[in-house]
Short mmCIF file of C-alpha atoms and ligand atoms in Angstrom, two decimals:
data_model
loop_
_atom_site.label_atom_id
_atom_site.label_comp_id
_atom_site.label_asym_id
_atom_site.label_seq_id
_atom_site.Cartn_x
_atom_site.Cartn_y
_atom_site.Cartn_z
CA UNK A 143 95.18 85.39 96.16
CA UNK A 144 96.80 86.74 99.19
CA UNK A 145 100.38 86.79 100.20
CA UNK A 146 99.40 85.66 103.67
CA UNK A 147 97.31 82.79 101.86
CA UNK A 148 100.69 82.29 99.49
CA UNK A 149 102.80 81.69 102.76
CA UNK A 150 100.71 78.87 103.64
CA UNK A 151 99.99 77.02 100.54
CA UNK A 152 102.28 74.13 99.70
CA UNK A 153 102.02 71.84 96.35
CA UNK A 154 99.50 69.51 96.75
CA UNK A 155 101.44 66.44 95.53
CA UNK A 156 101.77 63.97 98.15
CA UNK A 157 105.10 63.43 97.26
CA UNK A 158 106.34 66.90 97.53
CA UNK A 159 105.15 67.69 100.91
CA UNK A 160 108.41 66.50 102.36
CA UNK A 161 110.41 68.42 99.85
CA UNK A 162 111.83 71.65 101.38
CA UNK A 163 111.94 72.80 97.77
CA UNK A 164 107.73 72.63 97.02
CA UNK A 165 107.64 75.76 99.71
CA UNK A 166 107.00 78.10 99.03
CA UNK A 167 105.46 78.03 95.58
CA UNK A 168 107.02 80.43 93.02
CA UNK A 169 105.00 82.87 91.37
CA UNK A 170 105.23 83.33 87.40
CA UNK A 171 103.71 85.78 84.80
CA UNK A 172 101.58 87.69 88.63
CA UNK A 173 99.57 90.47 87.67
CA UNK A 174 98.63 92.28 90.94
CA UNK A 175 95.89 94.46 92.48
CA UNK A 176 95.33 96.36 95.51
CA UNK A 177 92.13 95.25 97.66
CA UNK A 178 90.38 96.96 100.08
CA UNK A 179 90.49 95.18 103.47
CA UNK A 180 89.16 96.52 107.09
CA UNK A 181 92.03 96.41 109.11
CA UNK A 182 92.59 94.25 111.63
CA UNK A 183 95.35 94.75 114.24
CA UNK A 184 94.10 91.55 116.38
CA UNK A 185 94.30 89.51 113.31
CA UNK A 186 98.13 90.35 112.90
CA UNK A 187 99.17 89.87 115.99
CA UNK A 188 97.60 86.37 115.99
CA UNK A 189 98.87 85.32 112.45
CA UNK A 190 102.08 86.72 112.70
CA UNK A 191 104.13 84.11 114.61
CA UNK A 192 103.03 81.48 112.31
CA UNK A 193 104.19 83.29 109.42
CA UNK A 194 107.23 81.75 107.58
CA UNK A 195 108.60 85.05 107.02
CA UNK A 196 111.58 83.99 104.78
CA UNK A 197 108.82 82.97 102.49
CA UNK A 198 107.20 86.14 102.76
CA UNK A 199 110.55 87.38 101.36
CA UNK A 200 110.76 85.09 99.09
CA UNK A 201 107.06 85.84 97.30
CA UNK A 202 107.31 89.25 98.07
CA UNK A 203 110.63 89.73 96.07
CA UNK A 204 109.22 87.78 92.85
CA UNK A 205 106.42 90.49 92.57
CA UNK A 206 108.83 93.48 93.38
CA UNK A 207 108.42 94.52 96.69
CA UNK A 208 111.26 94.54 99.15
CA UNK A 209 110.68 93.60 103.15
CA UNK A 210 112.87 93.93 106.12
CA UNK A 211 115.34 91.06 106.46
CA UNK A 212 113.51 89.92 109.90
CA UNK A 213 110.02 89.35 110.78
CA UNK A 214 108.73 92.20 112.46
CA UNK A 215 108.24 92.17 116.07
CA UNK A 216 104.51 92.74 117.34
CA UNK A 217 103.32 93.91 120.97
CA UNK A 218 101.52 90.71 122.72
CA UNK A 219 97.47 91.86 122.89
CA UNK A 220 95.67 89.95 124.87
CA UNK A 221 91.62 90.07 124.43
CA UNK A 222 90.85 92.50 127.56
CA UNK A 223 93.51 94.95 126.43
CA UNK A 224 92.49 97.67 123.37
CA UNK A 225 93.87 98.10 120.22
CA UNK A 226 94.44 102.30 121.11
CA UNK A 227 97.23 101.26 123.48
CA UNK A 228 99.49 99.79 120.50
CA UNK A 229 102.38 102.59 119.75
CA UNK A 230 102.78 104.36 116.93
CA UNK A 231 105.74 102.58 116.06
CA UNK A 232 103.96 99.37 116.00
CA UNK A 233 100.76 100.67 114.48
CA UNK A 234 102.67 101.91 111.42
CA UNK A 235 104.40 97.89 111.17
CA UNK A 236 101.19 96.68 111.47
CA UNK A 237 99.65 98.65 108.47
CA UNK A 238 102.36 97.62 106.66
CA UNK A 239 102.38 94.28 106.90
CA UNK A 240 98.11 94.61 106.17
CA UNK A 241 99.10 96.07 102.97
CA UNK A 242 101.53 93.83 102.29
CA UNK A 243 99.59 90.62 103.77
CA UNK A 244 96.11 91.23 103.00
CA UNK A 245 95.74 93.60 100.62
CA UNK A 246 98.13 92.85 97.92
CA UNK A 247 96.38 90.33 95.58
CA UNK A 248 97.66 88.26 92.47
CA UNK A 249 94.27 87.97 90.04
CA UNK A 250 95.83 86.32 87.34
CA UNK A 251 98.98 84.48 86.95
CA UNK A 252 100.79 80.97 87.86
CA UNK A 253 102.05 79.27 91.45
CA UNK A 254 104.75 77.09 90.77
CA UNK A 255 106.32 74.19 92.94
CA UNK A 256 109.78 73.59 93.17
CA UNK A 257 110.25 70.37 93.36
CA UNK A 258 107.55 68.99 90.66
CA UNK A 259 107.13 71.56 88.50
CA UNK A 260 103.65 71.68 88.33
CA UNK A 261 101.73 75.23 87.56
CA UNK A 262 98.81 76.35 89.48
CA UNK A 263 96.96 78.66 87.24
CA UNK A 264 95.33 81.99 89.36
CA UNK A 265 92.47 83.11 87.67
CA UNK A 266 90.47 86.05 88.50
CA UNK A 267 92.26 85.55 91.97
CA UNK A 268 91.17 81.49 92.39
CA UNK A 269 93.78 79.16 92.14
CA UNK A 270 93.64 76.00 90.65
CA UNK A 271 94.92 73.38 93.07
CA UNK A 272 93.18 70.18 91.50
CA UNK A 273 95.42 67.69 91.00
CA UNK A 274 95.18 66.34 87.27
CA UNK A 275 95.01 63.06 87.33
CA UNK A 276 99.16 62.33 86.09
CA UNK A 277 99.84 63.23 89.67
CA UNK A 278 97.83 61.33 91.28
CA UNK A 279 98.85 58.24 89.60
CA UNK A 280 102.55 59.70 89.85
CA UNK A 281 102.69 60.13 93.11
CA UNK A 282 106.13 58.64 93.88
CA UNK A 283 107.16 60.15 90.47
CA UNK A 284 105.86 63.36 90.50
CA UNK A 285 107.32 65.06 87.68
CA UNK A 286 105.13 67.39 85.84
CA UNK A 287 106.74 65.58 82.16
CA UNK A 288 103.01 65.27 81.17
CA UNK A 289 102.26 69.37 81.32
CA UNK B 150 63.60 63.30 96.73
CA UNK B 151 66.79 61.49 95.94
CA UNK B 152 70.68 62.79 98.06
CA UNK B 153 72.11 64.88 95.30
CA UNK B 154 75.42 62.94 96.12
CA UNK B 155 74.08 60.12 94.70
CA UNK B 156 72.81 61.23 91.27
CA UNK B 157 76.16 63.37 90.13
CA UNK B 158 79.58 64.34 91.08
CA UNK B 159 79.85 67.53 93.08
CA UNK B 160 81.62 69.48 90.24
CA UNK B 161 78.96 68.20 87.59
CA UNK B 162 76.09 68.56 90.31
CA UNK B 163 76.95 72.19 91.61
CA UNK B 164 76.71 73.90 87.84
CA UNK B 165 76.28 77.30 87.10
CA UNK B 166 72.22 77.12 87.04
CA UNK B 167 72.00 75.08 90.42
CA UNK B 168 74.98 76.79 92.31
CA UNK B 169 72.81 80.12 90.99
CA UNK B 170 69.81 78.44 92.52
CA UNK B 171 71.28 77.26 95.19
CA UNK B 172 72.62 81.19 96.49
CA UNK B 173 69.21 82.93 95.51
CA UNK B 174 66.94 80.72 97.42
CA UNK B 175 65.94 82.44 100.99
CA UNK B 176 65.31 79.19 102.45
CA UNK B 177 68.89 78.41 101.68
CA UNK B 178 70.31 81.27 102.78
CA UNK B 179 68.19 81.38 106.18
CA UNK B 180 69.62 77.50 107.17
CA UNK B 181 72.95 77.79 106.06
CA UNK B 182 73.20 81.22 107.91
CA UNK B 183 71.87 79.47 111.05
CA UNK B 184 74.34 76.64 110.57
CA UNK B 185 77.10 78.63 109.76
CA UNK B 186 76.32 80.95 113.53
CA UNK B 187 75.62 77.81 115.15
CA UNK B 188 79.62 76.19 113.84
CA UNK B 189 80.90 79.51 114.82
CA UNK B 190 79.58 79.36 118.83
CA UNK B 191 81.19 76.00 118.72
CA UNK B 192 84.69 76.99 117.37
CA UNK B 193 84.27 79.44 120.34
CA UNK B 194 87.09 82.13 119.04
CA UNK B 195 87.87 84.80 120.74
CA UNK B 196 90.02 86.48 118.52
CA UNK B 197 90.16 87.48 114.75
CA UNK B 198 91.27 84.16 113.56
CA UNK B 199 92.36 82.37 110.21
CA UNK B 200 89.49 79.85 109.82
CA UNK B 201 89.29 77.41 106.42
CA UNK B 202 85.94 77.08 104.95
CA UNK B 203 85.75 73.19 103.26
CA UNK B 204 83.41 73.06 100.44
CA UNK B 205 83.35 76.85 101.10
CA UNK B 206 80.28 77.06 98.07
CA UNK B 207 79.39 80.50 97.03
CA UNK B 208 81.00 81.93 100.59
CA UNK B 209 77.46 82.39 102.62
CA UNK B 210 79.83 81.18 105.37
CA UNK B 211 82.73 82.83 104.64
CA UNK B 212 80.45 86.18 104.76
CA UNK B 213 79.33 85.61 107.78
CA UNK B 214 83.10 85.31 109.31
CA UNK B 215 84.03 88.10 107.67
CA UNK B 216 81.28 90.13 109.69
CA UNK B 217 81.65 89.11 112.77
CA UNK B 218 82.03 92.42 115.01
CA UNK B 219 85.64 93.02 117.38
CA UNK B 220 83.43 92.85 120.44
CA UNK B 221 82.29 88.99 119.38
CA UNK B 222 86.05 88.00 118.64
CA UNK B 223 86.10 89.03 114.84
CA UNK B 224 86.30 89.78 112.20
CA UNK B 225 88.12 86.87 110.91
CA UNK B 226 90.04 86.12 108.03
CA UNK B 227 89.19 82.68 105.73
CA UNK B 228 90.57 80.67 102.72
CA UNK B 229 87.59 79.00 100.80
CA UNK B 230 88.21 75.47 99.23
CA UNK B 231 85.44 73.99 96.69
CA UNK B 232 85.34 71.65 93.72
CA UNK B 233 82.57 73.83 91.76
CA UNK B 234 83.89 76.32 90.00
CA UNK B 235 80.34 77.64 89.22
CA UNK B 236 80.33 78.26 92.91
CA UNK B 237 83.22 79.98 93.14
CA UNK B 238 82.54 81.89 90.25
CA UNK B 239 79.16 83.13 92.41
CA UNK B 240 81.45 83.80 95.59
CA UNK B 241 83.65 85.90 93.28
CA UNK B 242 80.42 88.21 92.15
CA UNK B 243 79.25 88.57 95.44
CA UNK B 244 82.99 89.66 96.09
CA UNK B 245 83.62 87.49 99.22
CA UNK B 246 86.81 88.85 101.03
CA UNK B 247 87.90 85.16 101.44
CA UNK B 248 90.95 83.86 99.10
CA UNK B 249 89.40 80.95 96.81
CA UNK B 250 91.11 77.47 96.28
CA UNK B 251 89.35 75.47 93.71
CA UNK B 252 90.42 72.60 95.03
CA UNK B 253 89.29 68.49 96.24
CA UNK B 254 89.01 68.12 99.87
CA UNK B 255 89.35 64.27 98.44
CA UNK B 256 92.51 65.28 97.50
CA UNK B 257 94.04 66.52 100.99
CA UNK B 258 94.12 70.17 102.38
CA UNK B 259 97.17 72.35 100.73
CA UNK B 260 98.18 73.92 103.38
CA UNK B 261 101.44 73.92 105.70
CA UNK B 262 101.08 72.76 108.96
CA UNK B 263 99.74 74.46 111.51
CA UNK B 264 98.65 77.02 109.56
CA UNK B 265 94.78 77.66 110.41
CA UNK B 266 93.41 78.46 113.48
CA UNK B 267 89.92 76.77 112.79
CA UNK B 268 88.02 75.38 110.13
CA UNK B 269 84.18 75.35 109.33
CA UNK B 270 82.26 73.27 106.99
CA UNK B 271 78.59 73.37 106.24
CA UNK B 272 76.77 70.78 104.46
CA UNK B 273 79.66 69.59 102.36
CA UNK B 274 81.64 66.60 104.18
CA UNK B 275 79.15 64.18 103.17
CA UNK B 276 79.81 64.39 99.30
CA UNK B 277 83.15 62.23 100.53
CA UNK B 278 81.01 59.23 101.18
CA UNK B 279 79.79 59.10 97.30
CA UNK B 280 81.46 57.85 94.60
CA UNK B 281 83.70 60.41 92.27
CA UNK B 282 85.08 60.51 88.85
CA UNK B 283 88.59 59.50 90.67
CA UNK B 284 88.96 56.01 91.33
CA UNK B 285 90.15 56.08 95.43
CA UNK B 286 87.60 54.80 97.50
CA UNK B 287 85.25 57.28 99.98
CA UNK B 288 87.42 55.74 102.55
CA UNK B 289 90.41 56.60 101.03
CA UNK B 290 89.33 60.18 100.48
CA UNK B 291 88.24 60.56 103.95
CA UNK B 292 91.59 59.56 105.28
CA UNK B 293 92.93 62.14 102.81
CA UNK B 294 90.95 65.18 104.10
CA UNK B 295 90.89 64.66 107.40
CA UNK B 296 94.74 63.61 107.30
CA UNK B 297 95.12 67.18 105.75
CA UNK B 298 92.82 68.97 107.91
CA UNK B 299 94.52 67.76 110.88
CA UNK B 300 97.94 68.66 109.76
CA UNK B 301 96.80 72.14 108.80
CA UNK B 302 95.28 73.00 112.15
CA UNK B 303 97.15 74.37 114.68
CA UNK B 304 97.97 72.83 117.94
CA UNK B 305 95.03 73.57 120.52
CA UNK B 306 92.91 74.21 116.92
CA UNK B 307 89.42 73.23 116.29
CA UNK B 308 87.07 72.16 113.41
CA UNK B 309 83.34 72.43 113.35
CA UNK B 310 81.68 70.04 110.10
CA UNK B 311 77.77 70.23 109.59
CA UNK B 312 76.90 67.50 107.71
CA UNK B 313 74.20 65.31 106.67
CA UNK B 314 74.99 61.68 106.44
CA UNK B 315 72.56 59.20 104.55
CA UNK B 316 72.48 56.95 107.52
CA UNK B 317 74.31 55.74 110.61
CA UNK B 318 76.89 53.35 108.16
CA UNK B 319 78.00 56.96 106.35
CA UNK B 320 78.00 58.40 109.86
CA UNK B 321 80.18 56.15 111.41
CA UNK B 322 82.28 56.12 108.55
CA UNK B 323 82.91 59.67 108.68
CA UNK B 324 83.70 59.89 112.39
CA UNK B 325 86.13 57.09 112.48
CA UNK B 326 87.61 58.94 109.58
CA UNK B 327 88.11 61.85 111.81
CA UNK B 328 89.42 59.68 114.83
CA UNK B 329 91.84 58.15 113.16
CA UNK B 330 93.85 61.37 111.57
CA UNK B 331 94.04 62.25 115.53
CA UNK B 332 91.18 64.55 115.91
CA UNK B 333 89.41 64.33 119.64
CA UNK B 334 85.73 63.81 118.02
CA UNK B 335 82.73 64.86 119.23
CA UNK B 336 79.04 64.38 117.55
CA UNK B 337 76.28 67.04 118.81
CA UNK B 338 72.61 66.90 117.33
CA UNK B 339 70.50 70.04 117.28
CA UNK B 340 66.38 69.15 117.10
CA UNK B 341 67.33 65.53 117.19
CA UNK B 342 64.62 62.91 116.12
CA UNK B 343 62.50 66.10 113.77
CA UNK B 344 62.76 66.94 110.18
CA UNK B 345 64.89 69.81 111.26
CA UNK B 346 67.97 67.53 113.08
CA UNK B 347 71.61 68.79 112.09
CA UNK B 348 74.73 67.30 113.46
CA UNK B 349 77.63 68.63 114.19
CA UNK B 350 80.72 66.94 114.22
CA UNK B 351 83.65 69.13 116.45
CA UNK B 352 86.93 68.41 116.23
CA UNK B 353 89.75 69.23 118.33
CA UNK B 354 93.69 69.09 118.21
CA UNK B 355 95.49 68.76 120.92
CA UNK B 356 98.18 71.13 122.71
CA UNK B 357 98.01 74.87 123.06
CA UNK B 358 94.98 75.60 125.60
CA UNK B 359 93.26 72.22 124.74
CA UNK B 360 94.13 69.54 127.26
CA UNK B 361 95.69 66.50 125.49
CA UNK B 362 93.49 64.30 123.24
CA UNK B 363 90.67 65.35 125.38
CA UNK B 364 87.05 66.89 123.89
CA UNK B 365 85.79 66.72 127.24
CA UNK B 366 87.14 70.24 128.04
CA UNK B 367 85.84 71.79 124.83
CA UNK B 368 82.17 70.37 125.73
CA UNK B 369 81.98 70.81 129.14
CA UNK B 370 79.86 73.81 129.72
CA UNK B 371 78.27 74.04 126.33
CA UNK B 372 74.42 73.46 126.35
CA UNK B 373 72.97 70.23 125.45
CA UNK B 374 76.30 67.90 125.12
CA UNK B 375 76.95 64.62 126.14
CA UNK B 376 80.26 62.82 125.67
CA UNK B 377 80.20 58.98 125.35
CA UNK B 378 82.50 56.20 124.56
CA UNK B 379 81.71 54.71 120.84
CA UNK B 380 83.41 51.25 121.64
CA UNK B 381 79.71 49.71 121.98
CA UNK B 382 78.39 48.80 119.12
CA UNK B 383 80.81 49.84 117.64
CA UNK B 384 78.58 52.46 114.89
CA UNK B 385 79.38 55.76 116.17
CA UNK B 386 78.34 55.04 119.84
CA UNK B 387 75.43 56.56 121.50
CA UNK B 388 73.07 53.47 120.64
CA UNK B 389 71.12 54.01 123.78
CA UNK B 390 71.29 57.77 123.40
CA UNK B 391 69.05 57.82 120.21
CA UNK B 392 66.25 56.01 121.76
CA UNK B 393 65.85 59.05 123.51
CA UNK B 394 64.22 61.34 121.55
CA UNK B 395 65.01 65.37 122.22
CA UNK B 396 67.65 63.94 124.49
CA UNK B 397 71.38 65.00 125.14
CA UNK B 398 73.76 62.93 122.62
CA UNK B 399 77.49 63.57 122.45
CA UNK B 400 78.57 60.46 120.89
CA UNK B 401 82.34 60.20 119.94
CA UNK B 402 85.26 60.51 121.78
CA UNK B 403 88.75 59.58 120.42
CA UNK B 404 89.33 56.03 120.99
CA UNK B 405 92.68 55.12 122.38
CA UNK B 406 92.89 57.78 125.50
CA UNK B 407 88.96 56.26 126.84
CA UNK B 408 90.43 52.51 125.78
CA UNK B 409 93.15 53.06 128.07
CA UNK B 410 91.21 54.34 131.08
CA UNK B 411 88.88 51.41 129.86
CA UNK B 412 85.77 53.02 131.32
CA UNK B 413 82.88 55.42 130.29
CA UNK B 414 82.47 59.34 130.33
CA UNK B 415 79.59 60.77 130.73
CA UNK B 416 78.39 64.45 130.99
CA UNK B 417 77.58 65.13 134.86
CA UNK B 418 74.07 64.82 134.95
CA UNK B 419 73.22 68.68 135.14
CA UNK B 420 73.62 68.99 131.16
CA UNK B 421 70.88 66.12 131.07
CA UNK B 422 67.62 66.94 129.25
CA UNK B 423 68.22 70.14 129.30
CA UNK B 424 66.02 72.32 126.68
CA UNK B 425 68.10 72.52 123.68
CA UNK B 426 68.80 75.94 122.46
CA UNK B 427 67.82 76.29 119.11
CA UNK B 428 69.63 78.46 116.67
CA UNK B 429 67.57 79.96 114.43
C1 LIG C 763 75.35 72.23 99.93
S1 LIG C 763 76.77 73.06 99.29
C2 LIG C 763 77.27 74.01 100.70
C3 LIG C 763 78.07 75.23 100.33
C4 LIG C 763 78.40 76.15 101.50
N1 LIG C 763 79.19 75.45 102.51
C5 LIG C 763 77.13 76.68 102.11
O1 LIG C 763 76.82 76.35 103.26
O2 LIG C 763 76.42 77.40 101.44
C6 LIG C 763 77.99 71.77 99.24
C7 LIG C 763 79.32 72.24 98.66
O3 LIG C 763 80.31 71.23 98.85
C8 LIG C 763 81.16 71.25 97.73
N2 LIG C 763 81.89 69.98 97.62
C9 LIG C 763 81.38 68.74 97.48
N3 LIG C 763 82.36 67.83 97.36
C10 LIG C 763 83.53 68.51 97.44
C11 LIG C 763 84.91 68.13 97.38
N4 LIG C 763 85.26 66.86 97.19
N5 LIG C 763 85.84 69.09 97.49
C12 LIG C 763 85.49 70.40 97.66
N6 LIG C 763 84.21 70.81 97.73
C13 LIG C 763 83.23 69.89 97.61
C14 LIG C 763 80.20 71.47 96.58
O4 LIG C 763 80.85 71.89 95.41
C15 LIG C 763 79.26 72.51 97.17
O5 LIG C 763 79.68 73.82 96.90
ZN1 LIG C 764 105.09 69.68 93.78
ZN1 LIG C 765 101.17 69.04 85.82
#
């Protein structure tokens, strides 16, 4: 599991989804590895404005690393213009945040919401979002009491 | 040969000796590749882009977007949802780049809003319209997925499902289902009328570069596409259309902008007939 995926995913509770406190989901017991991704500069540059970047901060500082207080600030690229005019400033940002984005992993370990409770085991990097069936029935109750 | 939707549930269907089966068999891999080329030139991205594969499988798909060269807009990034955990656990030995989410599309999409760019889905959408060890209705699980889908595009976002419905009732069912979570629907048929026909059912979201609850932009232009109004008849439009065999059929369009106008769209007539380009 990716952080960028991380900073997307919300609990899958009905009832949660207007809770500010089931986002982002809280990782527990994360063991981590380092993938090998091509990287992609274009990719970035699209992604990155849609990126909730306190709750980068937030994941990123429950499995130890520390990132800037502000979300980076990326060059616009539009599709005629090429990747070798980005600065060196900006290229080093943007391997950053691909090693912190894409190639950080969690393979084993738990997602927690906020607001329910409920644990969404990681296994071998897959994470278990289906909803046992005491949520479901829950929904306008949805505390994890049963797990 | 009976619909595997209607002898088990997905998770119990897809096990680890058919999902095995399923990802060694050429003939497999040669259709779903074709399928999976043919969603991507209808997503028409031109830009590595954060796409969600539904019923992702063992990730032939997700492959695929993951190779797409810079000079054709890639390669693009994808989060894989499936129910079959045999599946997954294929994806993960053929060590797919994609992040996995076993997860049930019946269930909604986990994903903030406005998260994705696009989303693909290849021979999957249809296991909705069967019955499932939870007790909500197709309909109800429909409404769920493409409720979530919806909210987890972004604005001006698109979603390209291949799917194979049982008959015109599932069809219908599964368009309306995308019509009414707000999608701008669209239905295009490749081979129409032979043993080979696959539909494809595009979905936009409005704002950002697509004008508002309009597919007619997305279609104009593209080969072989009709658009037409679904109110007669009421099943999924395009009744005359399908007397035509090898014929243009765009079929839905999303309902309240064309009841409003009150009148028909068609295609300009320079799209009609033409020689269908076929994708494999
Ligand atoms: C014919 S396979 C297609 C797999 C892949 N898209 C491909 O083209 O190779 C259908 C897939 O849909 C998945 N599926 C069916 N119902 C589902 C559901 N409710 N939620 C998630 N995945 C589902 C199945 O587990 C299976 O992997
Ligand atoms: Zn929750
Ligand atoms: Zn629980």
């Amino acid at each position: 599991m990716k952080i960028l995926t991380t900073s997307f995913l919300t609990c899958a509770v009905k009832a949660c989804k207007s809770s500010p406190l089931s986002f982002p989901l809280h990782y527990k017991d994360a063991e981590l590895e380092q993938s090998d991704i091509a990287y992609n500069p274009r990719f970035l540059i699209n992604i990155l404005p849609r990126i909730d970047w306190d709750a980068v901060r937030v994941t990123a500082t429950e499995l130890g690393f520390t990132v800037p207080e502000e979300k980076p600030e990326l060059p616009a690229l539009d599709a005629s213009s090429s990747t070798d005019t980005i600065e060196p400033a900006d290229e080093k940002t943007l391997r950053e945040l691909h090693t912190l984005l894409l190639e950080t992993e969690v393979r084993e370990g738990k997602l927690v919401c906020g607001n329910c409770g409920h644990e969404y085991k990681i296994k071998e990097g897959i994470a278990n979002f289906l909803l046992p069936s005491h949520l479901g029935e829950f929904e306008l109750f949805p505390f994890c009491f049963l797990h | 040969m009976s619909r595997p939707e209607e002898t088990l549930p997905p998770d119990l269907f897809y096990s680890d000796a058919e999902s095995r089966k399923y990802t060694t068999s050429s003939r497999i891999l040669s259709i779903q590749s074709s399928m999976t080329h043919r969603a991507l030139e209808l997503l028409n991205l031109n830009t590595p882009s954060l796409i969600l594969d539904v019923g992702c499988g063992s990730g032939l798909s997700g492959e695929i977007l993951s190779s797409i060269p810079p000079s054709e807009g890639g390669p693009h990034i994808w989060i894989g949802m499936d129910i079959s955990a045999s599946m997954l656990d294929i994806a993960l030995q053929r060590d797919v780049e994609g992040d996995l989410l076993l997860a049930d599309i019946g269930q909604g999409v986990p994903l903030r809003p406005g998260s994705i760019d696009a989303a693909i889905s290849i021979s999957a959408i249809q296991w909705l319209c069967s019955a499932d060890s939870s007790d909500v209705s197709p309909v109800g699980r429909l409404g769920r997925f493409f409720g979530g889908l919806y909210a987890a595009l972004r604005r001006g976002g698109r979603a390209v499902c291949q799917f194979y419905p049982k008959n015109d009732e599932q069809r219908s069912m599964i368009c309306n289902a995308a019509i009414k979570a707000g999608f701008g629907a669209g239905v295009l048929e490749d081979e129409p009328g032979t043993k080979n026909a696959k539909l494809y059912l595009v979905l936009t979201v409005s704002g950002g570069d697509v004008p508002k609850g309009d597919i007619t932009g997305v279609v104009n232009g593209m080969e072989g596409v009709d658009i037409m109004d679904q109110r007669r008849g009421g099943k999924a439009g395009g009744r005359a259309a399908d007397d035509r065999k090898g014929s243009k059929r765009w079929i839905l369009k999303k309902k309240e902008p064309m009841e409003r106008k009150g009148k028909v769209v068609k295609a300009s007539s320079k799209y009609t007939g033409r020689k269908r380009r076929i994708a494999f």
